[in-house]
Coordinates of C-alpha atoms in Angstrom, one line a residue:
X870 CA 51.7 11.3 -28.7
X871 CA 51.3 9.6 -31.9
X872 CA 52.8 11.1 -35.2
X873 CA 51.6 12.8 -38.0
X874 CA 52.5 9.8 -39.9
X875 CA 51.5 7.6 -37.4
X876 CA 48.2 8.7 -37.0
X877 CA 47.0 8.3 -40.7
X878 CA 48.5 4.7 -41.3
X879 CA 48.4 2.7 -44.0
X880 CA 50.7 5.1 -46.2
X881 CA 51.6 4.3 -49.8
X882 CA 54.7 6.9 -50.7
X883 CA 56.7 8.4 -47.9
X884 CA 59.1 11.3 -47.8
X885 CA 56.2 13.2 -50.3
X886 CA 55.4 16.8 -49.0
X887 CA 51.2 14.8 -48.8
X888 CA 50.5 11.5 -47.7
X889 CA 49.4 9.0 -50.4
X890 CA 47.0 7.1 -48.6
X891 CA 45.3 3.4 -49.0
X892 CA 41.7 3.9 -48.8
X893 CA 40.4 1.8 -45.8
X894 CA 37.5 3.1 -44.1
X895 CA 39.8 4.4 -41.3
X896 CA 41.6 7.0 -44.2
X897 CA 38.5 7.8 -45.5
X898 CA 37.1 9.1 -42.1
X899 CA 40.2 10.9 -42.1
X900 CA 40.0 12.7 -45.3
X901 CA 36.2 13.1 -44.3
X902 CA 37.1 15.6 -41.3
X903 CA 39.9 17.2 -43.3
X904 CA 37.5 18.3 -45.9
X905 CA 35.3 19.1 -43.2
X906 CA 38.1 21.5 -41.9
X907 CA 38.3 23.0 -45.0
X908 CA 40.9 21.2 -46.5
X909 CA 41.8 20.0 -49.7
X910 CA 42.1 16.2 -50.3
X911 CA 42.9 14.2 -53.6
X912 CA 40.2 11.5 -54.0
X913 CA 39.9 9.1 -56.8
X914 CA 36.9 8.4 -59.0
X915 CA 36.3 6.6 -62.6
X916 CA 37.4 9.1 -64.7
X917 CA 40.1 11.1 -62.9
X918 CA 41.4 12.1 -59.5
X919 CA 39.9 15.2 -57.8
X920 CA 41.0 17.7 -55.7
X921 CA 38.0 17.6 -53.1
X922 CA 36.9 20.5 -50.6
X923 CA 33.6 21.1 -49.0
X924 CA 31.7 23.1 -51.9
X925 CA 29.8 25.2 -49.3
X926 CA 32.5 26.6 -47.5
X927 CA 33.6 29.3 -49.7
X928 CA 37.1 29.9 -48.4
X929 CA 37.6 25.8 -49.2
X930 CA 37.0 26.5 -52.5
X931 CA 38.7 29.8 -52.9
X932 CA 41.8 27.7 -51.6
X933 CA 41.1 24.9 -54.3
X934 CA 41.3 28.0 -57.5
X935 CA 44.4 29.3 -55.5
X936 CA 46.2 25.7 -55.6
X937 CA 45.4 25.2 -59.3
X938 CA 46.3 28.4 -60.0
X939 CA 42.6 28.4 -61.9
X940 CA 40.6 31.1 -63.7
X941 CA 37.7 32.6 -61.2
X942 CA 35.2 32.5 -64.3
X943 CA 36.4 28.4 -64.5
X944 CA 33.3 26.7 -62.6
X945 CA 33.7 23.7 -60.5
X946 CA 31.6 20.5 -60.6
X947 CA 30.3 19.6 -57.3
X948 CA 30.1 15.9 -56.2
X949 CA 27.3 14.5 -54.5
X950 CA 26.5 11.3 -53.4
X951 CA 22.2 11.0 -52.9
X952 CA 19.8 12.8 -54.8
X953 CA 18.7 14.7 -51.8
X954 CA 22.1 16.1 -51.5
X955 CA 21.6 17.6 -55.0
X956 CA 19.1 20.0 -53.4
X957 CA 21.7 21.7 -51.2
X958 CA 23.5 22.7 -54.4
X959 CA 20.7 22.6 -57.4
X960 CA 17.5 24.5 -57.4
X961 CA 15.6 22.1 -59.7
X962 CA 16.1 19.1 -62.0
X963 CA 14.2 19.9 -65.4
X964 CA 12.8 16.9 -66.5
X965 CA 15.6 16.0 -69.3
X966 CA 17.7 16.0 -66.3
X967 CA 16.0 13.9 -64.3
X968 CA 15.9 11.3 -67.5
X969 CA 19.6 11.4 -68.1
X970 CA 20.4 11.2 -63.9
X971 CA 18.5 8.0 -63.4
X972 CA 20.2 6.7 -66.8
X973 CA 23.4 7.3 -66.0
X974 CA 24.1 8.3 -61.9
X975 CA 26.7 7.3 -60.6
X976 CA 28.5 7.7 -63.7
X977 CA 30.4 9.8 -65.7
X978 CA 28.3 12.8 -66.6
X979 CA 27.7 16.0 -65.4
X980 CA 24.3 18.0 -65.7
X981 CA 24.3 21.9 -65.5
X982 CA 21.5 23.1 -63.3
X983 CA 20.2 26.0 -61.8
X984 CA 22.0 26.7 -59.0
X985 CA 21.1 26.9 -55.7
X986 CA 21.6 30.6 -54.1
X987 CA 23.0 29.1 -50.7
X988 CA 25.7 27.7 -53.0
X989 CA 28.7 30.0 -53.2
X990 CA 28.6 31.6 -56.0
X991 CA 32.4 31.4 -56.5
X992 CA 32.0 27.4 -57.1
X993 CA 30.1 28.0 -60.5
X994 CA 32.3 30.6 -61.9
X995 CA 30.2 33.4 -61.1
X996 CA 27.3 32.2 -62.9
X997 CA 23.4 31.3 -61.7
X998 CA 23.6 27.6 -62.9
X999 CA 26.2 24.8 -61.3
X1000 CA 27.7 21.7 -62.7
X1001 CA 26.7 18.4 -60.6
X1002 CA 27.5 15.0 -60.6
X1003 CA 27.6 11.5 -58.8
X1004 CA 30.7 9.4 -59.0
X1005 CA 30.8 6.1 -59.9
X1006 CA 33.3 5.0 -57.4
X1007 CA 32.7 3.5 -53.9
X1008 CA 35.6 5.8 -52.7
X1009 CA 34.7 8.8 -53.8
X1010 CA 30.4 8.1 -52.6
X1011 CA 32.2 6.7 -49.4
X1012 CA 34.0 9.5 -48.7
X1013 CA 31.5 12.4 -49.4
X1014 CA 29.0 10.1 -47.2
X1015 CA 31.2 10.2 -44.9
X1016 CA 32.4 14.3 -45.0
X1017 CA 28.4 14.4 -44.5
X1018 CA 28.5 17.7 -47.0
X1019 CA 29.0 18.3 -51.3
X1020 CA 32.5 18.0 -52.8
X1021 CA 33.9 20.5 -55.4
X1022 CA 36.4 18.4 -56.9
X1023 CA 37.9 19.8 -60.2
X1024 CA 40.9 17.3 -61.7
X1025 CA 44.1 17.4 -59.0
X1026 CA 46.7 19.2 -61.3
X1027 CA 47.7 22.6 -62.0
X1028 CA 45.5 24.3 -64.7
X1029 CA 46.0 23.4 -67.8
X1030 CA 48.2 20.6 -66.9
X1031 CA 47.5 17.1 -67.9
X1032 CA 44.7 15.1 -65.4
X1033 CA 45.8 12.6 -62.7
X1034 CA 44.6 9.1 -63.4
X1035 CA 46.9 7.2 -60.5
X1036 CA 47.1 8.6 -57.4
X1037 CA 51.1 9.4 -57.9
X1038 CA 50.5 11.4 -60.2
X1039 CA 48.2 13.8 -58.5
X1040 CA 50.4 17.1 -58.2
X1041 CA 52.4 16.9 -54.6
X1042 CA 52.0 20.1 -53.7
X1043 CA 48.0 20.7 -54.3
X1044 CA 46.4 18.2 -51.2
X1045 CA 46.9 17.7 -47.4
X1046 CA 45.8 13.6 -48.3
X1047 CA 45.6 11.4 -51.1
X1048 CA 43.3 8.8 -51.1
X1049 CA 44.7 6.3 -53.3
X1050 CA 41.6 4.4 -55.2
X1051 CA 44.1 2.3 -57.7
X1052 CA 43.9 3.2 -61.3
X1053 CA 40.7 5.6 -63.0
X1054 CA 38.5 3.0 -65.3
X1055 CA 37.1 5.3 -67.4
X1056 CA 40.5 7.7 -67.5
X1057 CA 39.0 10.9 -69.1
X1058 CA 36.8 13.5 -67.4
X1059 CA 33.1 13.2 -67.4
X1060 CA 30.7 14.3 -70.0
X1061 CA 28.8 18.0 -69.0
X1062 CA 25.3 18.7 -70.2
X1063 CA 23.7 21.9 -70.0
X1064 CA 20.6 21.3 -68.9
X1065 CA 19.2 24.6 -68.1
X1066 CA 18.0 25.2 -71.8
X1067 CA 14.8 24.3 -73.5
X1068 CA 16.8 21.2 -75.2
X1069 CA 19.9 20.1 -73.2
X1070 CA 23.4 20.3 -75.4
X1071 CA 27.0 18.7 -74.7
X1072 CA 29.3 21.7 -73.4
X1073 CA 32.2 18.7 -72.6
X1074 CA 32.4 15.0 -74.3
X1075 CA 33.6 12.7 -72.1
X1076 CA 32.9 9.0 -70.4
X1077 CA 29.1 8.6 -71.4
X1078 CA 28.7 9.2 -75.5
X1079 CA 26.4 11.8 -77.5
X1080 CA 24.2 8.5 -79.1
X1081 CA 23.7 7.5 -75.9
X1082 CA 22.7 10.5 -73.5
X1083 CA 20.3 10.7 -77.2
X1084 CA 18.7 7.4 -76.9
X1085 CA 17.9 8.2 -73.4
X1086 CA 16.1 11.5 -74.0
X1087 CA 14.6 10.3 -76.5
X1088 CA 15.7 13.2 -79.0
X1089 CA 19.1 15.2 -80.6
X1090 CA 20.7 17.7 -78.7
X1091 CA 21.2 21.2 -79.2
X1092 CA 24.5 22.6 -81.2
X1093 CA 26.9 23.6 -78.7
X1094 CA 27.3 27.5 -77.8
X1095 CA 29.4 29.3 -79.7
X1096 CA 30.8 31.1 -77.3
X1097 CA 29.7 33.3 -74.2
X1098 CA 29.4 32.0 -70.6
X1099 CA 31.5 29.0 -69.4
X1100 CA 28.9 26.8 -67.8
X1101 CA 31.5 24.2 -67.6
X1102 CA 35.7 23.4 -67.4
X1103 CA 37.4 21.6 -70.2
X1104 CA 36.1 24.6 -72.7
X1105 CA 40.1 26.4 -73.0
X1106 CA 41.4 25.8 -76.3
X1107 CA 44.7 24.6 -75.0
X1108 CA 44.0 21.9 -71.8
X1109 CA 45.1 18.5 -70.4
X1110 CA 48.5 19.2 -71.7
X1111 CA 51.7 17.7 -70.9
X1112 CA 54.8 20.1 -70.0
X1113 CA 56.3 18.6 -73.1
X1114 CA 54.6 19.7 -76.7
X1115 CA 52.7 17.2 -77.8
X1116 CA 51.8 16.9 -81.6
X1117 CA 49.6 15.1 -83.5
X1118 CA 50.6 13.2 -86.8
X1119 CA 49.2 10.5 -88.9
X1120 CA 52.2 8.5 -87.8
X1121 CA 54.9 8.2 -85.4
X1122 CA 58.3 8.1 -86.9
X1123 CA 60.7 5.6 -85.7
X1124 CA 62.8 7.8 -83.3
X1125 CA 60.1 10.1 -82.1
X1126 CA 58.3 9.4 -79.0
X1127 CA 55.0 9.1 -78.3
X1128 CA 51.6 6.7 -78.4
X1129 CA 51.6 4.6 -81.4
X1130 CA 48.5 1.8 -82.6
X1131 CA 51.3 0.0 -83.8
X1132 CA 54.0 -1.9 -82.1
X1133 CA 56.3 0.4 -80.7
X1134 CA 60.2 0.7 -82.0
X1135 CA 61.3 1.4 -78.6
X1136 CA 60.2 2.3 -74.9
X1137 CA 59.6 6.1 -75.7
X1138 CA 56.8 5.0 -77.7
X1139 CA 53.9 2.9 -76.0
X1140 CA 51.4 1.4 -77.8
X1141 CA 47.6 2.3 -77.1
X1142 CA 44.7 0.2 -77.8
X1143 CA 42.4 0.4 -80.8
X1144 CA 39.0 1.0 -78.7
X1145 CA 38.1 4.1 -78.0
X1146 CA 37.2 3.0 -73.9
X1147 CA 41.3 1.2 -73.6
X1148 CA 42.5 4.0 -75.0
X1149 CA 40.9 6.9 -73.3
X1150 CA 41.8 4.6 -69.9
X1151 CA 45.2 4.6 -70.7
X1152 CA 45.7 8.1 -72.3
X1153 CA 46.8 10.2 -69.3
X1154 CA 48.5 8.0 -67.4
X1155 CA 50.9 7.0 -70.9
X1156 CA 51.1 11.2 -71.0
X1157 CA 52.2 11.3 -67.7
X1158 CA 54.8 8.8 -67.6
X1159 CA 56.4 10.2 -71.1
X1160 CA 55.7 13.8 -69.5
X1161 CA 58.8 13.0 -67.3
X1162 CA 61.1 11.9 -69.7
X1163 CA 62.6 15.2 -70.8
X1164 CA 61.6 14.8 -74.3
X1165 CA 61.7 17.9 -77.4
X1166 CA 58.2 16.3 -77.9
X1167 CA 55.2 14.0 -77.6
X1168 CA 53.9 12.8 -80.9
X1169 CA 50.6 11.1 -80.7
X1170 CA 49.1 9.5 -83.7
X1171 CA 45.4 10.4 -84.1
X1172 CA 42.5 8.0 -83.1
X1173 CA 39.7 7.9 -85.6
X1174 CA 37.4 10.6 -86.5
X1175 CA 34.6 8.9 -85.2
X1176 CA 31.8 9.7 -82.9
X1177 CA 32.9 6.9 -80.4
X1178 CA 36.5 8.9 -80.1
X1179 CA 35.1 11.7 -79.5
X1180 CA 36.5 12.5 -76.0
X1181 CA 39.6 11.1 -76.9
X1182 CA 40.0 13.7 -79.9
X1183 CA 38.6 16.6 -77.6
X1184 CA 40.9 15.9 -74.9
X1185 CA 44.4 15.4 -77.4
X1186 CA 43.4 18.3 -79.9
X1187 CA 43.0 20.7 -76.5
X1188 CA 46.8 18.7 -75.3
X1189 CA 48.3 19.9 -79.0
X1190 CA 46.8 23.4 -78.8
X1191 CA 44.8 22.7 -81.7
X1192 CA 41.4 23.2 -80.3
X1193 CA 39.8 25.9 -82.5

């Protein structure tokens, strides 16, 4: 008989408690029938890895809150890949929806729909409405064609803890497989929309911009909720951290560590690029690998306060604490 190991083939990273594995279409059937099963699998997609299960199998996703140690009221975004999928877990797509889906799916937004009641209700945080999207990565569509079924797939990391953008840096302990899809290209989560609302409104920036969901609908949206109801993750004050306090400042100092636009002084400090879509490419990753340094603390200088750095700033002010 043919080993654990054996079987699955093509392994990255041995001696790791789950197999990192290179996604050839043999791995990917594999990861298919262990989400199928009703297990959880890491699987990449442009913005950052996700820890997959099949979204209508509730105790899946009860196991996928349990690994990530998540809030119950924390909803999930399910991953399809065909429209006609989107009707297993949505109960209708308003027509603002439907504008901003054909804009930008596969891609890095998420719309917030009514949900559909044969969708557990544990996936959307307890709520009538769930969060949706289509990846924009053939590894992710190939697997969830393949599991046949939609994917709940919240960021593979503890809650809280800073996202996964490289598939060795998904946590060890959280997935029975790794699909290893090489690097995230757009390196920071997707952008939610609530679209259950007479005007839809950002609940999350993230990989498509406010000007341009606008230019597609043709109009502004709404002012974001003060508070109530979490129709989507990412709304914590404190999220993506590190494990190490990070800090924003105006400037690095020349013994601190951290990201830097200017030339770094030594290798604690790593220079990040000027544009907002380098930089929010690079962000986690950079996080990560200082994450493991056993530094006092991370200090990142802050990006512009401009509308194209929006995500960037969301995601760092939420890393520093400094949300509110």
């Amino acid at each position: 008989m043919l080993t654990r190991e054996a079987r699955l083939g093509g392994c990255v990273y041995s001696g790791l408690p789950m197999p990192i594995l290179i996604a050839t279409p043999d791995n990917i059937r594999l990861a298919a029938d262990a989400l199928r099963r009703g297990e959880l699998v890491g699987m990449p997609t442009e913005t950052v890895y996700g820890l997959g299960c099949n979204a209508l199998d509730e105790a899946a996703v009860r196991a996928v809150f349990a690994a990530k140690e998540r809030p119950a009221d924390n909803p999930l975004i399910v991953h399809i890949a065909d429209m006609e999928t989107l009707l297993q877990v949505a109960e209708a797509l308003p027509a603002d929806a439907a504008k901003l889906a054909a804009a930008f799916w596969p891609g890095p937004l998420t719309l917030v729909l009514p949900r559909n009641p044969a969708l557990p209700l544990l996936v959307s945080g307890g709520l009538n409405t769930v969060a949706v999207r289509m990846p924009d990565h053939a590894v992710a569509l190939s697997l969830i064609r393949a599991a046949g079924l939609p994917v709940a797939a919240p960021s593979a990391n503890r809650f809280m803890r800073l996202s996964p953008t490289r598939a060795e840096d998904v946590e060890p302990e959280l997935a029975s497989i790794v699909l290893d899809g090489g690097d995230c290209r757009v390196g920071v989560e997707s952008t939610v929309v609530d679209c259950t609302g007479p005007i839809p409104r950002i609940l999350r920036p993230g990989g498509v911009t406010r000007s341009d969901l606008e230019v597609v609908l043709g109009h502004s949206l709404a002012s974001p909720p003060e508070s109530g109801e979490r129709r989507s993750p990412g709304q914590y004050p404190r999220h993506y951290s590190p494990l190490t306090p990070l800090r924003l400042a105006e400037q690095i100092g020349e013994f601190e560590a951290g990201l830097t636009f200017g030339e770094p002084f030594h290798k604690l400090q790593i220079g990040m690029p000027r544009d907002p879509l380098g930089y929010a490419a690079r962000l986690y990753a950079a996080l990560h690998r200082l994450d493991k340094q056993d530094l006092a603390e991370i200090v990142v200088e802050s990006p512009p306060e401009e509308p194209a750095w929006e995500a960037v700033n969301d995601r760092l002010r939420r890393a520093s604490g400094d949300s509110g």
